[in-house]
CSV table of C-alpha atoms in Angstrom, one decimal:
chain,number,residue,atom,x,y,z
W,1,UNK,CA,0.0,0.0,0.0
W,2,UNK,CA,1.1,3.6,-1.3
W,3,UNK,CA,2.1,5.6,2.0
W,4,UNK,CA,2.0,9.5,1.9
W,5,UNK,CA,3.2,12.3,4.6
W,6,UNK,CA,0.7,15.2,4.6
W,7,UNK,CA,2.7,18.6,6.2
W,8,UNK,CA,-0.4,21.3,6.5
W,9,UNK,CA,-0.9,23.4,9.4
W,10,UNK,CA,-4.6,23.5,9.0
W,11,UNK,CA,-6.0,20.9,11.1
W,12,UNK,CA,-9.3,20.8,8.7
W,13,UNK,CA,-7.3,20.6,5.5
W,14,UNK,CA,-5.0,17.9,7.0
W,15,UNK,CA,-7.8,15.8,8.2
W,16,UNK,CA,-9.5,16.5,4.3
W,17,UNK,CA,-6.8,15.2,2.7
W,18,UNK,CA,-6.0,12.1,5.3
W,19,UNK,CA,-9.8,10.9,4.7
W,20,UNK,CA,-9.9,11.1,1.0
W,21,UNK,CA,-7.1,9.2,0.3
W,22,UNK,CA,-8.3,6.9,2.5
W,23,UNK,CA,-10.9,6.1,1.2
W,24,UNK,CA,-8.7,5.7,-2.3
W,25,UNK,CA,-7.0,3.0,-0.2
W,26,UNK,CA,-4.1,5.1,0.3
W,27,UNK,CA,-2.4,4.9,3.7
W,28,UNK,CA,-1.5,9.1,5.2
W,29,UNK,CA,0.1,10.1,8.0
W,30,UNK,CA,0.0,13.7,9.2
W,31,UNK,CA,2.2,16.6,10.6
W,32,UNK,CA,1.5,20.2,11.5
W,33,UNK,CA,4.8,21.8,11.3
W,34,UNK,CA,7.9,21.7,10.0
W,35,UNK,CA,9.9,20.3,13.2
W,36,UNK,CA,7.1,17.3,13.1
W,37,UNK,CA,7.5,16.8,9.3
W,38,UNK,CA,11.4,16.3,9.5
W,39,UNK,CA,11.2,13.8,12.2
W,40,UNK,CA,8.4,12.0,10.7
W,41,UNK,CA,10.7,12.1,7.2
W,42,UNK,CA,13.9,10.7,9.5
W,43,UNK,CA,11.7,7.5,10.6
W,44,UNK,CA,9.0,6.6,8.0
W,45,UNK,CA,9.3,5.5,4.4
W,46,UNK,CA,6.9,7.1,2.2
W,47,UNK,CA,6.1,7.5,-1.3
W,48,UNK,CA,4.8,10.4,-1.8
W,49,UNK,CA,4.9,14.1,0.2
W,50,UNK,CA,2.4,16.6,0.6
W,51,UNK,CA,4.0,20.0,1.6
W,52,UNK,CA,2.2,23.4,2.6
W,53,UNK,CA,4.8,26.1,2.2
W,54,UNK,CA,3.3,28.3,4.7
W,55,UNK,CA,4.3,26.6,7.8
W,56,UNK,CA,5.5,27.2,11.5
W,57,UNK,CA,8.5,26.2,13.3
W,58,UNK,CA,10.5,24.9,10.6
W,59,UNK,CA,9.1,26.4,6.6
W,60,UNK,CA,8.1,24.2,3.8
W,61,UNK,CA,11.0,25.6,1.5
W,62,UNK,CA,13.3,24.4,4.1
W,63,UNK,CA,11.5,20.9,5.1
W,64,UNK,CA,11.9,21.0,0.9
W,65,UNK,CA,15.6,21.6,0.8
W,66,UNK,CA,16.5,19.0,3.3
W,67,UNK,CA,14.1,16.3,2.1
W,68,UNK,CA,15.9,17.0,-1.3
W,69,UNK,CA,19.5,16.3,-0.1
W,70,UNK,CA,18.4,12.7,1.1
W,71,UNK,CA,15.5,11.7,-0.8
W,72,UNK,CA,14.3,11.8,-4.8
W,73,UNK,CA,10.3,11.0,-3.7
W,74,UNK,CA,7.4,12.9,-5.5
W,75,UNK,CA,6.4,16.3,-3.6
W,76,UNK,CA,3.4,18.3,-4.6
W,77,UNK,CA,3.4,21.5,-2.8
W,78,UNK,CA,0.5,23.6,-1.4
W,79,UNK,CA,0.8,27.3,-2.0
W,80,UNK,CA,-2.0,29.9,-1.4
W,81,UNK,CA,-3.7,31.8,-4.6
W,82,UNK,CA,-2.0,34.2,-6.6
W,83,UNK,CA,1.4,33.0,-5.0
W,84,UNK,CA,3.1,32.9,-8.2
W,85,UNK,CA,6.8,33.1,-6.7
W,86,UNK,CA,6.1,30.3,-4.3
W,87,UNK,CA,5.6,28.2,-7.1
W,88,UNK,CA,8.3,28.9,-9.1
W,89,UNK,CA,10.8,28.7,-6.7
W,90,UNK,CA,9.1,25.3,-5.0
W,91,UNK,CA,9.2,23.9,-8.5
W,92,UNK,CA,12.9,25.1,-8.6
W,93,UNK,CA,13.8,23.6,-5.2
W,94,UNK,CA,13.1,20.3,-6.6
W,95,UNK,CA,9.1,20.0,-5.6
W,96,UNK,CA,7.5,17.8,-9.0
W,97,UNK,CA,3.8,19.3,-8.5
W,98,UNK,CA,1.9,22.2,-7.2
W,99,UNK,CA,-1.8,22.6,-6.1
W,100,UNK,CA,-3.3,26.3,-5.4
W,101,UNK,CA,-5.1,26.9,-2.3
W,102,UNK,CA,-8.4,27.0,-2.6
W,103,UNK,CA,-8.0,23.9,-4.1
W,104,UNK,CA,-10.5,21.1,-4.9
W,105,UNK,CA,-9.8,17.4,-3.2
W,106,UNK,CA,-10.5,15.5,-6.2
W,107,UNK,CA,-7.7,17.4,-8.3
W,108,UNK,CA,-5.5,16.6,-5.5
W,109,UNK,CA,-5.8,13.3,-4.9
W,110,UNK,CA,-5.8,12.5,-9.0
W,111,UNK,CA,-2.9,14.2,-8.7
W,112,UNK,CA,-1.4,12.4,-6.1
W,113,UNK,CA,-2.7,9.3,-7.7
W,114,UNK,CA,-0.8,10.0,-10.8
W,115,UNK,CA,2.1,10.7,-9.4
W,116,UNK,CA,2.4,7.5,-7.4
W,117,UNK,CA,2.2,5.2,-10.4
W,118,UNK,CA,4.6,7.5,-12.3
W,119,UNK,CA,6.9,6.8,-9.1
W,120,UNK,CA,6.0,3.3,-9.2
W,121,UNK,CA,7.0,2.6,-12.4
W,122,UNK,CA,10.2,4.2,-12.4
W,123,UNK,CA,11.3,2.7,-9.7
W,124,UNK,CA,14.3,0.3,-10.0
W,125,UNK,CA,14.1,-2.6,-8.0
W,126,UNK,CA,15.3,-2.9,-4.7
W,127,UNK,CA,18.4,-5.3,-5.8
W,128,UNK,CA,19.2,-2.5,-8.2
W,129,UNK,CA,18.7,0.5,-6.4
W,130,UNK,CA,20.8,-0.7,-3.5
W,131,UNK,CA,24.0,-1.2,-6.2
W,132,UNK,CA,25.8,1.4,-6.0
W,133,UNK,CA,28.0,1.0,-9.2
W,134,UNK,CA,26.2,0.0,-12.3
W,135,UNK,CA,27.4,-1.1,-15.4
W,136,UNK,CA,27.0,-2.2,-19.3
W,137,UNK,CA,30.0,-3.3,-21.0
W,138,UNK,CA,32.8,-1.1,-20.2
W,139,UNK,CA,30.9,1.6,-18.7
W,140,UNK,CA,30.2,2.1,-15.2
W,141,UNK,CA,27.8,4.7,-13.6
W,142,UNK,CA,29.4,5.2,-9.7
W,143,UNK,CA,26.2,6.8,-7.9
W,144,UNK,CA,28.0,7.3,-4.4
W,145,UNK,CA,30.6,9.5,-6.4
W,146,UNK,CA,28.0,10.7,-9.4
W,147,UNK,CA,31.0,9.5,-11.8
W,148,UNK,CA,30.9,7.7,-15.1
W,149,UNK,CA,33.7,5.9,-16.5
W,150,UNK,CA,34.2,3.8,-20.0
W,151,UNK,CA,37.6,1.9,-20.2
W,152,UNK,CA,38.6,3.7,-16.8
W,153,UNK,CA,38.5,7.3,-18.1
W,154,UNK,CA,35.8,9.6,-16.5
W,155,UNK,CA,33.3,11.2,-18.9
W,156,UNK,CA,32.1,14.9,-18.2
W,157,UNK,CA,28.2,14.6,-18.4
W,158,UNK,CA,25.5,17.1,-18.1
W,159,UNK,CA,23.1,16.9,-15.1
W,160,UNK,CA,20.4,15.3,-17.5
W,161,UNK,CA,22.7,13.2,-19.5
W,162,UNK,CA,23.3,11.6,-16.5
W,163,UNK,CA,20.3,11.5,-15.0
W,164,UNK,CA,19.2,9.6,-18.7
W,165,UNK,CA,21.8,7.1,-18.3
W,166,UNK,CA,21.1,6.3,-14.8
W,167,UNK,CA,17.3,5.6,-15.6
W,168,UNK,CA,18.4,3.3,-18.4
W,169,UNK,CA,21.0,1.6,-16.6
W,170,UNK,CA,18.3,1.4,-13.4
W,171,UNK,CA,15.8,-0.1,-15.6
W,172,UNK,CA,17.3,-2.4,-18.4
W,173,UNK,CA,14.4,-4.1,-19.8
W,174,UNK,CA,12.4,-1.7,-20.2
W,175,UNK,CA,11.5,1.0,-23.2
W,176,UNK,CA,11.0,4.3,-22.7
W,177,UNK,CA,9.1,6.8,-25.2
W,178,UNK,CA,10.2,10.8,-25.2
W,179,UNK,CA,6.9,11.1,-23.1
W,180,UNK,CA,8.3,8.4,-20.8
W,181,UNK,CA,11.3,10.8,-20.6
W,182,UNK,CA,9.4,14.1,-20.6
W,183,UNK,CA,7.8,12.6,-17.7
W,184,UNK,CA,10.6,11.2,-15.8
W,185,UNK,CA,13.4,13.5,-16.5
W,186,UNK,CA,11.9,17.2,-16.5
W,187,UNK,CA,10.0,16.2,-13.4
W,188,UNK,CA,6.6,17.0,-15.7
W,189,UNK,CA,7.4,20.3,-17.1
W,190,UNK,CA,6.8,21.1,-20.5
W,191,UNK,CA,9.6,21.1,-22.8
W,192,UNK,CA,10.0,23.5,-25.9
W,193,UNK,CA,10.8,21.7,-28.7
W,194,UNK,CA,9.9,18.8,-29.5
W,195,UNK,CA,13.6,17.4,-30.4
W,196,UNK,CA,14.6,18.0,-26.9
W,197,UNK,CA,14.9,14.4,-25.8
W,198,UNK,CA,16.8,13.5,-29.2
W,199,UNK,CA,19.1,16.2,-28.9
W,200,UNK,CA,20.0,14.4,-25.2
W,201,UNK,CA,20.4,11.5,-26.6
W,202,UNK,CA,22.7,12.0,-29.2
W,203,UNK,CA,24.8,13.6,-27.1
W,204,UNK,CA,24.5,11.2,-24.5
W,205,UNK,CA,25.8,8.8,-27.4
W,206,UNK,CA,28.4,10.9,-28.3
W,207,UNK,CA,30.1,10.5,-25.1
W,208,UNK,CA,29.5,6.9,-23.8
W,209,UNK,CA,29.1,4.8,-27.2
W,210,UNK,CA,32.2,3.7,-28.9
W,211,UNK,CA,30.3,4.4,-32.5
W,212,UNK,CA,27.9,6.7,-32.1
W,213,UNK,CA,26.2,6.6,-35.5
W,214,UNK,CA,25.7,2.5,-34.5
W,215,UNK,CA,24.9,2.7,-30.9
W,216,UNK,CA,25.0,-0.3,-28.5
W,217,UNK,CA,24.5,0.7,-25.1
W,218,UNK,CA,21.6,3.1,-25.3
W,219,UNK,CA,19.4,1.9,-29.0
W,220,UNK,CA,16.9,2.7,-30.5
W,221,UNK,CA,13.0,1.4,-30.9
W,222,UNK,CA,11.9,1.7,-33.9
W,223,UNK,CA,8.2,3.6,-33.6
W,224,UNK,CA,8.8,3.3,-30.0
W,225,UNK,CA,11.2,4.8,-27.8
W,226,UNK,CA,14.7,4.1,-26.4
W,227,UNK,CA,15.5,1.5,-24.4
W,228,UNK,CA,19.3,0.0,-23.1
W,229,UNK,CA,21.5,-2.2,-25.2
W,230,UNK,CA,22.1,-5.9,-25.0
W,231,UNK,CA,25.9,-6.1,-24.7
């Protein structure tokens, strides 16, 4: 069963949220402040947060900063109308969703539904996302040191080339589309230009593959998508 953290201040809007997903068979626990919400994050696993910006003791842009050096799990923020800044910088902080005060409960929790079987079917399994080094061929991703090697010499990738490569190397059976990708790697956010996740790609290849006109360690789908190499 999906677990969720709720962080809001307002007792009614806490108790709102806790029932509905409820009674969507979605287990919630609650805090009130910020204090309450980190030591709730330090003990319980969860897969998905609900954060109210606005809150005492310890802010939701902070409880966002630290959950963010520890912890990739879906946030969707709560921020009050016309709080246009509050978004932008909670989307910046590393938050994936937002929801405006007044806000209905259905939208929320369709929300919160989609985002927990994004974040379910991204995520590697527990074998693989305890490995710390993974590896195709000759090239090995290091996660404790954010380091990519081929043949023993370190490649200088981009953020997102690396974050690509990482998702393939996390999930190699699988085939993702450019939505799949959209969706995964720019955290929902629309993209301009609809090359955008080609673009990554070959230059992703251009850096890891030994031919990059014939690649073998991140291929092509024909119709499809992209998906990792059978070395």
């Amino acid at each position: 069963m999906a677990r969720v953290l709720i962080i809001e201040d307002d007792v009614e809007i806490n108790q709102l949220i806790h029932i509905y997903l409820g009674k969507e068979g979605i287990e919630s626990e609650r805090a009130f402040d910020g204090q309450q919400a980190m030591i709730c994050l330090d003990k319980g696993n969860y897969d998905l947060v609900i954060l109210d910006l606005m809150l005492p003791v310890i802010d939701g842009f902070e409880v966002l900063r630290r959950l963010r050096e520890r912890n990739k799990i879906p946030v969707l923020i709560l921020t009050a109308k016309g709080e246009e800044t509050d978004k932008i910088i909670g989307l910046g902080c590393g938050a994936d969703d937002y929801v405006t005060k007044p806000f209905s409960v259905f939208e929320l929790i369709a929300r919160v539904k989609a985002h927990l079987r994004r974040n379910d079917y991204y995520k590697p399994s527990q074998d693989v996302e305890n490995i710390s080094c993974l590896q195709i061929g000759d090239l090995i991703l290091d996660r404790e040191q954010c380091l990519v090697t081929k043949k023993g010499v370190a490649l200088s990738l981009t953020a997102k080339e690396y974050q690509l490569l990482e998702l393939f190397l996390s999930h190699p059976r699988k085939v993702f589309t450019k939505e799949n990708l959209y969706l995964n790697i720019w955290n929902d956010q629309i993209i301009e230009g609809d090359n955008t996740v080609m673009v990554h790609i070959s230059r992703l290849r251009s850096k890891i593959e030994d031919v990059p006109e014939q690649p073998t360690i991140i291929v092509t789908v024909r119709g499809i998508g992209y998906k990792l190499g059978d070395l």
